[in-house]
mmCIF file with all atom_site columns, C-alpha atoms in Angstrom:
data_model
loop_
_atom_site.group_PDB
_atom_site.id
_atom_site.type_symbol
_atom_site.label_atom_id
_atom_site.label_alt_id
_atom_site.label_comp_id
_atom_site.label_asym_id
_atom_site.label_entity_id
_atom_site.label_seq_id
_atom_site.pdbx_PDB_ins_code
_atom_site.Cartn_x
_atom_site.Cartn_y
_atom_site.Cartn_z
_atom_site.occupancy
_atom_site.B_iso_or_equiv
_atom_site.pdbx_formal_charge
_atom_site.auth_seq_id
_atom_site.auth_comp_id
_atom_site.auth_asym_id
_atom_site.auth_atom_id
_atom_site.pdbx_PDB_model_num
ATOM 1   C CA . UNK A 1 1   ? -44.981 11.747  -40.333 1.00 59.00 ? 1   UNK A CA 1
ATOM 2   C CA . UNK A 1 2   ? -43.536 8.283   -39.952 1.00 57.00 ? 2   UNK A CA 1
ATOM 3   C CA . UNK A 1 3   ? -40.124 9.626   -40.966 1.00 53.00 ? 3   UNK A CA 1
ATOM 4   C CA . UNK A 1 4   ? -40.359 12.447  -38.405 1.00 56.00 ? 4   UNK A CA 1
ATOM 5   C CA . UNK A 1 5   ? -41.396 9.969   -35.716 1.00 65.00 ? 5   UNK A CA 1
ATOM 6   C CA . UNK A 1 6   ? -38.431 7.798   -36.659 1.00 51.00 ? 6   UNK A CA 1
ATOM 7   C CA . UNK A 1 7   ? -36.033 10.749  -36.365 1.00 49.00 ? 7   UNK A CA 1
ATOM 8   C CA . UNK A 1 8   ? -37.533 11.754  -33.016 1.00 61.00 ? 8   UNK A CA 1
ATOM 9   C CA . UNK A 1 9   ? -37.185 8.182   -31.697 1.00 63.00 ? 9   UNK A CA 1
ATOM 10  C CA . UNK A 1 10  ? -33.613 8.039   -32.948 1.00 51.00 ? 10  UNK A CA 1
ATOM 11  C CA . UNK A 1 11  ? -32.777 11.340  -31.249 1.00 60.00 ? 11  UNK A CA 1
ATOM 12  C CA . UNK A 1 12  ? -34.273 10.171  -27.965 1.00 58.00 ? 12  UNK A CA 1
ATOM 13  C CA . UNK A 1 13  ? -32.330 6.901   -28.167 1.00 55.00 ? 13  UNK A CA 1
ATOM 14  C CA . UNK A 1 14  ? -29.079 8.761   -28.873 1.00 53.00 ? 14  UNK A CA 1
ATOM 15  C CA . UNK A 1 15  ? -29.761 11.056  -25.936 1.00 46.00 ? 15  UNK A CA 1
ATOM 16  C CA . UNK A 1 16  ? -30.298 8.087   -23.620 1.00 54.00 ? 16  UNK A CA 1
ATOM 17  C CA . UNK A 1 17  ? -27.075 6.464   -24.854 1.00 45.00 ? 17  UNK A CA 1
ATOM 18  C CA . UNK A 1 18  ? -25.189 9.734   -24.363 1.00 45.00 ? 18  UNK A CA 1
ATOM 19  C CA . UNK A 1 19  ? -26.530 10.122  -20.820 1.00 43.00 ? 19  UNK A CA 1
ATOM 20  C CA . UNK A 1 20  ? -25.577 6.520   -20.047 1.00 45.00 ? 20  UNK A CA 1
ATOM 21  C CA . UNK A 1 21  ? -22.024 7.100   -21.311 1.00 44.00 ? 21  UNK A CA 1
ATOM 22  C CA . UNK A 1 22  ? -21.713 10.262  -19.207 1.00 39.00 ? 22  UNK A CA 1
ATOM 23  C CA . UNK A 1 23  ? -22.892 8.382   -16.095 1.00 44.00 ? 23  UNK A CA 1
ATOM 24  C CA . UNK A 1 24  ? -20.392 5.572   -16.721 1.00 37.00 ? 24  UNK A CA 1
ATOM 25  C CA . UNK A 1 25  ? -17.577 8.088   -17.231 1.00 39.00 ? 25  UNK A CA 1
ATOM 26  C CA . UNK A 1 26  ? -18.485 9.913   -14.017 1.00 39.00 ? 26  UNK A CA 1
ATOM 27  C CA . UNK A 1 27  ? -18.601 6.663   -12.049 1.00 40.00 ? 27  UNK A CA 1
ATOM 28  C CA . UNK A 1 28  ? -15.226 5.618   -13.458 1.00 41.00 ? 28  UNK A CA 1
ATOM 29  C CA . UNK A 1 29  ? -13.695 9.006   -12.613 1.00 38.00 ? 29  UNK A CA 1
ATOM 30  C CA . UNK A 1 30  ? -15.100 8.812   -9.100  1.00 38.00 ? 30  UNK A CA 1
ATOM 31  C CA . UNK A 1 31  ? -13.533 5.385   -8.539  1.00 42.00 ? 31  UNK A CA 1
ATOM 32  C CA . UNK A 1 32  ? -10.197 6.548   -9.958  1.00 43.00 ? 32  UNK A CA 1
ATOM 33  C CA . UNK A 1 33  ? -10.198 9.688   -7.814  1.00 45.00 ? 33  UNK A CA 1
ATOM 34  C CA . UNK A 1 34  ? -10.609 7.551   -4.687  1.00 60.00 ? 34  UNK A CA 1
ATOM 35  C CA . UNK A 1 35  ? -7.442  5.608   -5.438  1.00 71.00 ? 35  UNK A CA 1
ATOM 36  C CA . UNK A 1 36  ? -4.117  7.412   -5.343  1.00 88.00 ? 36  UNK A CA 1
ATOM 37  C CA . UNK A 1 37  ? -1.330  5.096   -6.459  1.00 92.00 ? 37  UNK A CA 1
ATOM 38  C CA . UNK A 1 38  ? 2.368   5.879   -6.834  1.00 93.00 ? 38  UNK A CA 1
ATOM 39  C CA . UNK A 1 39  ? 3.712   2.500   -7.969  1.00 94.00 ? 39  UNK A CA 1
ATOM 40  C CA . UNK A 1 40  ? 2.288   -0.541  -9.737  1.00 94.00 ? 40  UNK A CA 1
ATOM 41  C CA . UNK A 1 41  ? 4.012   -3.695  -10.916 1.00 93.00 ? 41  UNK A CA 1
ATOM 42  C CA . UNK A 1 42  ? 7.685   -4.676  -10.850 1.00 94.00 ? 42  UNK A CA 1
ATOM 43  C CA . UNK A 1 43  ? 10.425  -3.412  -13.155 1.00 92.00 ? 43  UNK A CA 1
ATOM 44  C CA . UNK A 1 44  ? 13.572  -5.489  -12.726 1.00 90.00 ? 44  UNK A CA 1
ATOM 45  C CA . UNK A 1 45  ? 12.610  -6.450  -9.193  1.00 91.00 ? 45  UNK A CA 1
ATOM 46  C CA . UNK A 1 46  ? 11.796  -2.862  -8.191  1.00 93.00 ? 46  UNK A CA 1
ATOM 47  C CA . UNK A 1 47  ? 8.406   -1.128  -8.132  1.00 94.00 ? 47  UNK A CA 1
ATOM 48  C CA . UNK A 1 48  ? 7.399   0.468   -11.416 1.00 93.00 ? 48  UNK A CA 1
ATOM 49  C CA . UNK A 1 49  ? 6.474   4.125   -11.293 1.00 93.00 ? 49  UNK A CA 1
ATOM 50  C CA . UNK A 1 50  ? 2.803   4.519   -12.140 1.00 89.00 ? 50  UNK A CA 1
ATOM 51  C CA . UNK A 1 51  ? 2.471   7.024   -14.967 1.00 84.00 ? 51  UNK A CA 1
ATOM 52  C CA . UNK A 1 52  ? -1.293  6.793   -15.376 1.00 82.00 ? 52  UNK A CA 1
ATOM 53  C CA . UNK A 1 53  ? -4.155  5.278   -13.386 1.00 77.00 ? 53  UNK A CA 1
ATOM 54  C CA . UNK A 1 54  ? -5.185  3.668   -16.683 1.00 74.00 ? 54  UNK A CA 1
ATOM 55  C CA . UNK A 1 55  ? -2.096  1.440   -16.432 1.00 76.00 ? 55  UNK A CA 1
ATOM 56  C CA . UNK A 1 56  ? -3.446  -0.371  -13.370 1.00 83.00 ? 56  UNK A CA 1
ATOM 57  C CA . UNK A 1 57  ? -4.185  -4.065  -13.905 1.00 83.00 ? 57  UNK A CA 1
ATOM 58  C CA . UNK A 1 58  ? -7.153  -5.939  -12.476 1.00 86.00 ? 58  UNK A CA 1
ATOM 59  C CA . UNK A 1 59  ? -6.386  -8.539  -9.813  1.00 91.00 ? 59  UNK A CA 1
ATOM 60  C CA . UNK A 1 60  ? -7.709  -12.074 -10.087 1.00 92.00 ? 60  UNK A CA 1
ATOM 61  C CA . UNK A 1 61  ? -9.843  -13.578 -7.336  1.00 92.00 ? 61  UNK A CA 1
ATOM 62  C CA . UNK A 1 62  ? -6.858  -15.694 -6.199  1.00 94.00 ? 62  UNK A CA 1
ATOM 63  C CA . UNK A 1 63  ? -4.608  -12.617 -5.954  1.00 94.00 ? 63  UNK A CA 1
ATOM 64  C CA . UNK A 1 64  ? -7.333  -10.757 -4.081  1.00 93.00 ? 64  UNK A CA 1
ATOM 65  C CA . UNK A 1 65  ? -7.603  -13.664 -1.620  1.00 94.00 ? 65  UNK A CA 1
ATOM 66  C CA . UNK A 1 66  ? -3.824  -13.607 -1.084  1.00 94.00 ? 66  UNK A CA 1
ATOM 67  C CA . UNK A 1 67  ? -3.936  -9.942  -0.140  1.00 94.00 ? 67  UNK A CA 1
ATOM 68  C CA . UNK A 1 68  ? -6.916  -10.494 2.154   1.00 94.00 ? 68  UNK A CA 1
ATOM 69  C CA . UNK A 1 69  ? -4.896  -13.211 3.904   1.00 94.00 ? 69  UNK A CA 1
ATOM 70  C CA . UNK A 1 70  ? -1.618  -11.338 4.423   1.00 94.00 ? 70  UNK A CA 1
ATOM 71  C CA . UNK A 1 71  ? -3.088  -7.814  4.629   1.00 93.00 ? 71  UNK A CA 1
ATOM 72  C CA . UNK A 1 72  ? -6.491  -8.223  6.327   1.00 90.00 ? 72  UNK A CA 1
ATOM 73  C CA . UNK A 1 73  ? -6.711  -4.477  7.059   1.00 88.00 ? 73  UNK A CA 1
ATOM 74  C CA . UNK A 1 74  ? -6.872  -3.891  3.280   1.00 90.00 ? 74  UNK A CA 1
ATOM 75  C CA . UNK A 1 75  ? -9.713  -6.336  2.734   1.00 88.00 ? 75  UNK A CA 1
ATOM 76  C CA . UNK A 1 76  ? -12.147 -4.931  0.178   1.00 86.00 ? 76  UNK A CA 1
ATOM 77  C CA . UNK A 1 77  ? -9.875  -1.985  -0.703  1.00 85.00 ? 77  UNK A CA 1
ATOM 78  C CA . UNK A 1 78  ? -9.185  -0.974  -4.312  1.00 88.00 ? 78  UNK A CA 1
ATOM 79  C CA . UNK A 1 79  ? -5.491  -1.878  -4.314  1.00 92.00 ? 79  UNK A CA 1
ATOM 80  C CA . UNK A 1 80  ? -2.482  -0.325  -6.044  1.00 93.00 ? 80  UNK A CA 1
ATOM 81  C CA . UNK A 1 81  ? -0.385  -3.515  -6.230  1.00 94.00 ? 81  UNK A CA 1
ATOM 82  C CA . UNK A 1 82  ? -0.077  -6.022  -9.073  1.00 94.00 ? 82  UNK A CA 1
ATOM 83  C CA . UNK A 1 83  ? 0.108   -9.812  -9.132  1.00 95.00 ? 83  UNK A CA 1
ATOM 84  C CA . UNK A 1 84  ? 3.928   -9.898  -9.177  1.00 94.00 ? 84  UNK A CA 1
ATOM 85  C CA . UNK A 1 85  ? 4.106   -7.416  -6.302  1.00 95.00 ? 85  UNK A CA 1
ATOM 86  C CA . UNK A 1 86  ? 1.686   -9.544  -4.265  1.00 96.00 ? 86  UNK A CA 1
ATOM 87  C CA . UNK A 1 87  ? 3.794   -12.656 -4.856  1.00 95.00 ? 87  UNK A CA 1
ATOM 88  C CA . UNK A 1 88  ? 6.970   -10.808 -3.823  1.00 94.00 ? 88  UNK A CA 1
ATOM 89  C CA . UNK A 1 89  ? 5.258   -9.327  -0.759  1.00 95.00 ? 89  UNK A CA 1
ATOM 90  C CA . UNK A 1 90  ? 3.970   -12.772 0.267   1.00 95.00 ? 90  UNK A CA 1
ATOM 91  C CA . UNK A 1 91  ? 7.511   -14.196 0.237   1.00 93.00 ? 91  UNK A CA 1
ATOM 92  C CA . UNK A 1 92  ? 8.894   -11.306 2.312   1.00 92.00 ? 92  UNK A CA 1
ATOM 93  C CA . UNK A 1 93  ? 6.114   -11.545 4.884   1.00 94.00 ? 93  UNK A CA 1
ATOM 94  C CA . UNK A 1 94  ? 6.761   -15.275 5.260   1.00 93.00 ? 94  UNK A CA 1
ATOM 95  C CA . UNK A 1 95  ? 10.274  -14.348 6.392   1.00 90.00 ? 95  UNK A CA 1
ATOM 96  C CA . UNK A 1 96  ? 8.799   -11.843 8.866   1.00 89.00 ? 96  UNK A CA 1
ATOM 97  C CA . UNK A 1 97  ? 6.452   -14.514 10.212  1.00 90.00 ? 97  UNK A CA 1
ATOM 98  C CA . UNK A 1 98  ? 9.329   -16.983 10.652  1.00 89.00 ? 98  UNK A CA 1
ATOM 99  C CA . UNK A 1 99  ? 11.293  -14.431 12.685  1.00 87.00 ? 99  UNK A CA 1
ATOM 100 C CA . UNK A 1 100 ? 8.309   -13.235 14.719  1.00 86.00 ? 100 UNK A CA 1
ATOM 101 C CA . UNK A 1 101 ? 6.228   -16.413 14.921  1.00 82.00 ? 101 UNK A CA 1
ATOM 102 C CA . UNK A 1 102 ? 5.804   -16.049 18.697  1.00 78.00 ? 102 UNK A CA 1
ATOM 103 C CA . UNK A 1 103 ? 5.386   -12.260 18.591  1.00 81.00 ? 103 UNK A CA 1
ATOM 104 C CA . UNK A 1 104 ? 1.996   -11.812 16.915  1.00 83.00 ? 104 UNK A CA 1
ATOM 105 C CA . UNK A 1 105 ? 1.681   -8.075  17.629  1.00 82.00 ? 105 UNK A CA 1
ATOM 106 C CA . UNK A 1 106 ? 5.072   -7.289  16.090  1.00 86.00 ? 106 UNK A CA 1
ATOM 107 C CA . UNK A 1 107 ? 4.389   -9.558  13.094  1.00 88.00 ? 107 UNK A CA 1
ATOM 108 C CA . UNK A 1 108 ? 1.005   -7.921  12.569  1.00 87.00 ? 108 UNK A CA 1
ATOM 109 C CA . UNK A 1 109 ? 2.451   -4.423  12.695  1.00 87.00 ? 109 UNK A CA 1
ATOM 110 C CA . UNK A 1 110 ? 5.176   -5.213  10.171  1.00 90.00 ? 110 UNK A CA 1
ATOM 111 C CA . UNK A 1 111 ? 2.564   -6.791  7.912   1.00 91.00 ? 111 UNK A CA 1
ATOM 112 C CA . UNK A 1 112 ? 0.600   -3.526  8.067   1.00 90.00 ? 112 UNK A CA 1
ATOM 113 C CA . UNK A 1 113 ? 3.645   -1.369  7.272   1.00 91.00 ? 113 UNK A CA 1
ATOM 114 C CA . UNK A 1 114 ? 4.787   -3.472  4.322   1.00 93.00 ? 114 UNK A CA 1
ATOM 115 C CA . UNK A 1 115 ? 1.287   -4.050  2.967   1.00 94.00 ? 115 UNK A CA 1
ATOM 116 C CA . UNK A 1 116 ? 0.513   -0.339  3.045   1.00 92.00 ? 116 UNK A CA 1
ATOM 117 C CA . UNK A 1 117 ? 3.729   0.612   1.250   1.00 94.00 ? 117 UNK A CA 1
ATOM 118 C CA . UNK A 1 118 ? 3.119   -1.915  -1.545  1.00 94.00 ? 118 UNK A CA 1
ATOM 119 C CA . UNK A 1 119 ? -0.676  -2.160  -1.863  1.00 94.00 ? 119 UNK A CA 1
ATOM 120 C CA . UNK A 1 120 ? -2.471  0.690   -0.105  1.00 92.00 ? 120 UNK A CA 1
ATOM 121 C CA . UNK A 1 121 ? -4.895  2.618   -2.344  1.00 91.00 ? 121 UNK A CA 1
ATOM 122 C CA . UNK A 1 122 ? -3.693  5.780   -0.530  1.00 89.00 ? 122 UNK A CA 1
ATOM 123 C CA . UNK A 1 123 ? -0.028  5.527   -1.513  1.00 91.00 ? 123 UNK A CA 1
ATOM 124 C CA . UNK A 1 124 ? 0.153   9.132   -2.696  1.00 90.00 ? 124 UNK A CA 1
ATOM 125 C CA . UNK A 1 125 ? -0.848  10.345  0.782   1.00 88.00 ? 125 UNK A CA 1
ATOM 126 C CA . UNK A 1 126 ? 2.360   9.072   2.369   1.00 90.00 ? 126 UNK A CA 1
ATOM 127 C CA . UNK A 1 127 ? 4.787   7.958   -0.358  1.00 92.00 ? 127 UNK A CA 1
ATOM 128 C CA . UNK A 1 128 ? 7.100   10.025  -2.542  1.00 91.00 ? 128 UNK A CA 1
ATOM 129 C CA . UNK A 1 129 ? 9.589   8.930   -5.209  1.00 92.00 ? 129 UNK A CA 1
ATOM 130 C CA . UNK A 1 130 ? 12.638  11.198  -4.709  1.00 89.00 ? 130 UNK A CA 1
ATOM 131 C CA . UNK A 1 131 ? 15.165  12.274  -7.324  1.00 79.00 ? 131 UNK A CA 1
ATOM 132 C CA . UNK A 1 132 ? 13.950  9.919   -10.014 1.00 74.00 ? 132 UNK A CA 1
ATOM 133 C CA . UNK A 1 133 ? 14.538  10.810  -13.688 1.00 78.00 ? 133 UNK A CA 1
ATOM 134 C CA . UNK A 1 134 ? 11.326  10.910  -15.715 1.00 75.00 ? 134 UNK A CA 1
ATOM 135 C CA . UNK A 1 135 ? 12.920  8.533   -18.232 1.00 76.00 ? 135 UNK A CA 1
ATOM 136 C CA . UNK A 1 136 ? 13.304  5.796   -15.573 1.00 85.00 ? 136 UNK A CA 1
ATOM 137 C CA . UNK A 1 137 ? 10.414  3.351   -15.193 1.00 90.00 ? 137 UNK A CA 1
ATOM 138 C CA . UNK A 1 138 ? 11.525  1.898   -11.872 1.00 92.00 ? 138 UNK A CA 1
ATOM 139 C CA . UNK A 1 139 ? 11.474  3.409   -8.398  1.00 93.00 ? 139 UNK A CA 1
ATOM 140 C CA . UNK A 1 140 ? 14.768  2.519   -6.721  1.00 90.00 ? 140 UNK A CA 1
ATOM 141 C CA . UNK A 1 141 ? 13.998  4.590   -3.633  1.00 93.00 ? 141 UNK A CA 1
ATOM 142 C CA . UNK A 1 142 ? 10.831  5.557   -1.796  1.00 94.00 ? 142 UNK A CA 1
ATOM 143 C CA . UNK A 1 143 ? 10.205  8.107   0.905   1.00 93.00 ? 143 UNK A CA 1
ATOM 144 C CA . UNK A 1 144 ? 7.514   6.855   3.286   1.00 92.00 ? 144 UNK A CA 1
ATOM 145 C CA . UNK A 1 145 ? 6.122   9.433   5.707   1.00 90.00 ? 145 UNK A CA 1
ATOM 146 C CA . UNK A 1 146 ? 4.763   8.150   9.031   1.00 87.00 ? 146 UNK A CA 1
ATOM 147 C CA . UNK A 1 147 ? 3.832   9.886   12.257  1.00 84.00 ? 147 UNK A CA 1
ATOM 148 C CA . UNK A 1 148 ? 6.014   9.621   15.338  1.00 86.00 ? 148 UNK A CA 1
ATOM 149 C CA . UNK A 1 149 ? 3.183   8.000   17.277  1.00 83.00 ? 149 UNK A CA 1
ATOM 150 C CA . UNK A 1 150 ? 2.735   5.360   14.596  1.00 83.00 ? 150 UNK A CA 1
ATOM 151 C CA . UNK A 1 151 ? 6.480   4.657   14.463  1.00 87.00 ? 151 UNK A CA 1
ATOM 152 C CA . UNK A 1 152 ? 6.627   4.326   18.259  1.00 88.00 ? 152 UNK A CA 1
ATOM 153 C CA . UNK A 1 153 ? 3.827   1.750   18.317  1.00 85.00 ? 153 UNK A CA 1
ATOM 154 C CA . UNK A 1 154 ? 5.454   -0.373  15.639  1.00 87.00 ? 154 UNK A CA 1
ATOM 155 C CA . UNK A 1 155 ? 8.882   -0.156  17.264  1.00 90.00 ? 155 UNK A CA 1
ATOM 156 C CA . UNK A 1 156 ? 7.706   -0.897  20.830  1.00 87.00 ? 156 UNK A CA 1
ATOM 157 C CA . UNK A 1 157 ? 5.884   -4.006  19.661  1.00 85.00 ? 157 UNK A CA 1
ATOM 158 C CA . UNK A 1 158 ? 9.258   -5.585  18.874  1.00 86.00 ? 158 UNK A CA 1
ATOM 159 C CA . UNK A 1 159 ? 11.717  -3.562  20.997  1.00 85.00 ? 159 UNK A CA 1
ATOM 160 C CA . UNK A 1 160 ? 11.745  -5.917  24.016  1.00 77.00 ? 160 UNK A CA 1
ATOM 161 C CA . UNK A 1 161 ? 12.147  -9.138  22.053  1.00 79.00 ? 161 UNK A CA 1
ATOM 162 C CA . UNK A 1 162 ? 15.288  -10.973 20.919  1.00 80.00 ? 162 UNK A CA 1
ATOM 163 C CA . UNK A 1 163 ? 13.956  -10.590 17.364  1.00 84.00 ? 163 UNK A CA 1
ATOM 164 C CA . UNK A 1 164 ? 14.936  -6.910  17.449  1.00 86.00 ? 164 UNK A CA 1
ATOM 165 C CA . UNK A 1 165 ? 18.565  -7.821  16.792  1.00 88.00 ? 165 UNK A CA 1
ATOM 166 C CA . UNK A 1 166 ? 17.577  -9.905  13.765  1.00 86.00 ? 166 UNK A CA 1
ATOM 167 C CA . UNK A 1 167 ? 15.412  -7.099  12.413  1.00 87.00 ? 167 UNK A CA 1
ATOM 168 C CA . UNK A 1 168 ? 18.092  -4.483  13.048  1.00 89.00 ? 168 UNK A CA 1
ATOM 169 C CA . UNK A 1 169 ? 21.202  -6.001  11.503  1.00 86.00 ? 169 UNK A CA 1
ATOM 170 C CA . UNK A 1 170 ? 22.438  -7.674  14.698  1.00 88.00 ? 170 UNK A CA 1
ATOM 171 C CA . UNK A 1 171 ? 22.041  -4.696  17.030  1.00 87.00 ? 171 UNK A CA 1
ATOM 172 C CA . UNK A 1 172 ? 20.121  -5.912  20.099  1.00 85.00 ? 172 UNK A CA 1
ATOM 173 C CA . UNK A 1 173 ? 19.904  -2.382  21.519  1.00 88.00 ? 173 UNK A CA 1
ATOM 174 C CA . UNK A 1 174 ? 18.759  -0.856  18.253  1.00 91.00 ? 174 UNK A CA 1
ATOM 175 C CA . UNK A 1 175 ? 16.884  2.464   18.797  1.00 94.00 ? 175 UNK A CA 1
ATOM 176 C CA . UNK A 1 176 ? 13.697  3.310   16.919  1.00 94.00 ? 176 UNK A CA 1
ATOM 177 C CA . UNK A 1 177 ? 15.167  5.380   14.098  1.00 94.00 ? 177 UNK A CA 1
ATOM 178 C CA . UNK A 1 178 ? 17.893  2.797   13.440  1.00 94.00 ? 178 UNK A CA 1
ATOM 179 C CA . UNK A 1 179 ? 15.239  0.076   13.367  1.00 94.00 ? 179 UNK A CA 1
ATOM 180 C CA . UNK A 1 180 ? 13.301  1.869   10.629  1.00 94.00 ? 180 UNK A CA 1
ATOM 181 C CA . UNK A 1 181 ? 16.510  2.726   8.799   1.00 94.00 ? 181 UNK A CA 1
ATOM 182 C CA . UNK A 1 182 ? 17.487  -0.959  8.634   1.00 93.00 ? 182 UNK A CA 1
ATOM 183 C CA . UNK A 1 183 ? 13.920  -2.012  7.840   1.00 92.00 ? 183 UNK A CA 1
ATOM 184 C CA . UNK A 1 184 ? 14.044  0.228   4.780   1.00 93.00 ? 184 UNK A CA 1
ATOM 185 C CA . UNK A 1 185 ? 17.615  -0.428  3.667   1.00 93.00 ? 185 UNK A CA 1
ATOM 186 C CA . UNK A 1 186 ? 19.023  -3.946  4.016   1.00 88.00 ? 186 UNK A CA 1
ATOM 187 C CA . UNK A 1 187 ? 20.603  -6.694  1.930   1.00 85.00 ? 187 UNK A CA 1
ATOM 188 C CA . UNK A 1 188 ? 17.337  -8.606  1.617   1.00 83.00 ? 188 UNK A CA 1
ATOM 189 C CA . UNK A 1 189 ? 15.597  -6.062  -0.599  1.00 86.00 ? 189 UNK A CA 1
ATOM 190 C CA . UNK A 1 190 ? 16.601  -4.149  -3.727  1.00 89.00 ? 190 UNK A CA 1
ATOM 191 C CA . UNK A 1 191 ? 14.095  -1.432  -2.872  1.00 91.00 ? 191 UNK A CA 1
ATOM 192 C CA . UNK A 1 192 ? 15.418  1.243   -0.527  1.00 94.00 ? 192 UNK A CA 1
ATOM 193 C CA . UNK A 1 193 ? 12.864  2.939   1.699   1.00 94.00 ? 193 UNK A CA 1
ATOM 194 C CA . UNK A 1 194 ? 13.574  6.106   3.626   1.00 94.00 ? 194 UNK A CA 1
ATOM 195 C CA . UNK A 1 195 ? 11.058  6.157   6.486   1.00 93.00 ? 195 UNK A CA 1
ATOM 196 C CA . UNK A 1 196 ? 10.463  9.817   7.327   1.00 91.00 ? 196 UNK A CA 1
ATOM 197 C CA . UNK A 1 197 ? 9.244   9.977   10.928  1.00 88.00 ? 197 UNK A CA 1
ATOM 198 C CA . UNK A 1 198 ? 7.622   13.268  11.852  1.00 81.00 ? 198 UNK A CA 1
ATOM 199 C CA . UNK A 1 199 ? 5.514   14.542  14.730  1.00 75.00 ? 199 UNK A CA 1
ATOM 200 C CA . UNK A 1 200 ? 3.979   17.241  12.543  1.00 69.00 ? 200 UNK A CA 1
ATOM 201 C CA . UNK A 1 201 ? 3.857   15.760  9.076   1.00 62.00 ? 201 UNK A CA 1
ATOM 202 C CA . UNK A 1 202 ? 2.005   17.787  6.392   1.00 57.00 ? 202 UNK A CA 1
ATOM 203 C CA . UNK A 1 203 ? -1.761  17.477  6.327   1.00 45.00 ? 203 UNK A CA 1
ATOM 204 C CA . UNK A 1 204 ? -1.561  15.909  2.874   1.00 44.00 ? 204 UNK A CA 1
ATOM 205 C CA . UNK A 1 205 ? 0.415   12.971  4.257   1.00 52.00 ? 205 UNK A CA 1
ATOM 206 C CA . UNK A 1 206 ? -1.537  10.641  6.488   1.00 54.00 ? 206 UNK A CA 1
ATOM 207 C CA . UNK A 1 207 ? -0.448  7.745   8.666   1.00 54.00 ? 207 UNK A CA 1
ATOM 208 C CA . UNK A 1 208 ? -0.416  4.629   6.457   1.00 56.00 ? 208 UNK A CA 1
ATOM 209 C CA . UNK A 1 209 ? -2.795  2.659   8.693   1.00 55.00 ? 209 UNK A CA 1
ATOM 210 C CA . UNK A 1 210 ? -4.589  2.748   12.015  1.00 56.00 ? 210 UNK A CA 1
ATOM 211 C CA . UNK A 1 211 ? -4.599  -1.041  12.228  1.00 60.00 ? 211 UNK A CA 1
ATOM 212 C CA . UNK A 1 212 ? -1.535  -1.443  14.442  1.00 57.00 ? 212 UNK A CA 1
ATOM 213 C CA . UNK A 1 213 ? -1.686  -3.553  17.598  1.00 62.00 ? 213 UNK A CA 1
ATOM 214 C CA . UNK A 1 214 ? -0.226  -2.419  20.885  1.00 61.00 ? 214 UNK A CA 1
ATOM 215 C CA . UNK A 1 215 ? 1.588   -4.869  23.125  1.00 57.00 ? 215 UNK A CA 1
ATOM 216 C CA . UNK A 1 216 ? -0.301  -6.962  25.619  1.00 55.00 ? 216 UNK A CA 1
ATOM 217 C CA . UNK A 1 217 ? 0.757   -9.993  27.665  1.00 49.00 ? 217 UNK A CA 1
ATOM 218 C CA . UNK A 1 218 ? -1.150  -12.663 25.784  1.00 52.00 ? 218 UNK A CA 1
ATOM 219 C CA . UNK A 1 219 ? -3.290  -13.464 22.766  1.00 54.00 ? 219 UNK A CA 1
ATOM 220 C CA . UNK A 1 220 ? -2.864  -11.773 19.386  1.00 53.00 ? 220 UNK A CA 1
ATOM 221 C CA . UNK A 1 221 ? -1.124  -8.784  20.970  1.00 50.00 ? 221 UNK A CA 1
ATOM 222 C CA . UNK A 1 222 ? 1.600   -10.769 22.700  1.00 52.00 ? 222 UNK A CA 1
ATOM 223 C CA . UNK A 1 223 ? 5.006   -9.182  22.102  1.00 52.00 ? 223 UNK A CA 1
ATOM 224 C CA . UNK A 1 224 ? 7.294   -11.500 24.066  1.00 55.00 ? 224 UNK A CA 1
ATOM 225 C CA . UNK A 1 225 ? 9.197   -13.920 21.841  1.00 50.00 ? 225 UNK A CA 1
#
């Protein structure tokens, strides 16, 4: 009887352990399914293609604080970027801030665009890696799909400022599409981004962020430089 009781207790314990493992696995799968990354880490200065969600690294508290500072719209999000990508992004956004220090709306909008491309947990909704051999670890080019309305808001926040020429390779009358073309392909970055602007983009591709600021005459939305 004691032996039977022991076996029954052991079976019940194993069942509880099994149920616990199933619950943990389901919770892990649920978290992973909520995050859709395309790139993670740097390979020779370019984003590494993410082959498995299991390859994602955990950010330190300091790295998390850096992202919260430069990408406040991603605060609390389960990010796709790595420590080296955050450091690289921080340096690039410092350059943006130097150029647009008196144009807070434009600076904010460019922060949002660049942060979403590098760190957004929804990368797969609006980013594609075109024509990349499976044997290559790095992503030399990215296609980033954004709506026409979103592109207009970002462009108009900087269009009337002298900074437009700086951000568009010296062209002070740079139109919207040329602005995004230069933003994605210039001598300051090894990564080439093809911004695909579309009024009717596929339902599977969403606007990177709704956190853009429109121009106002003063305060955080000032666009005059």
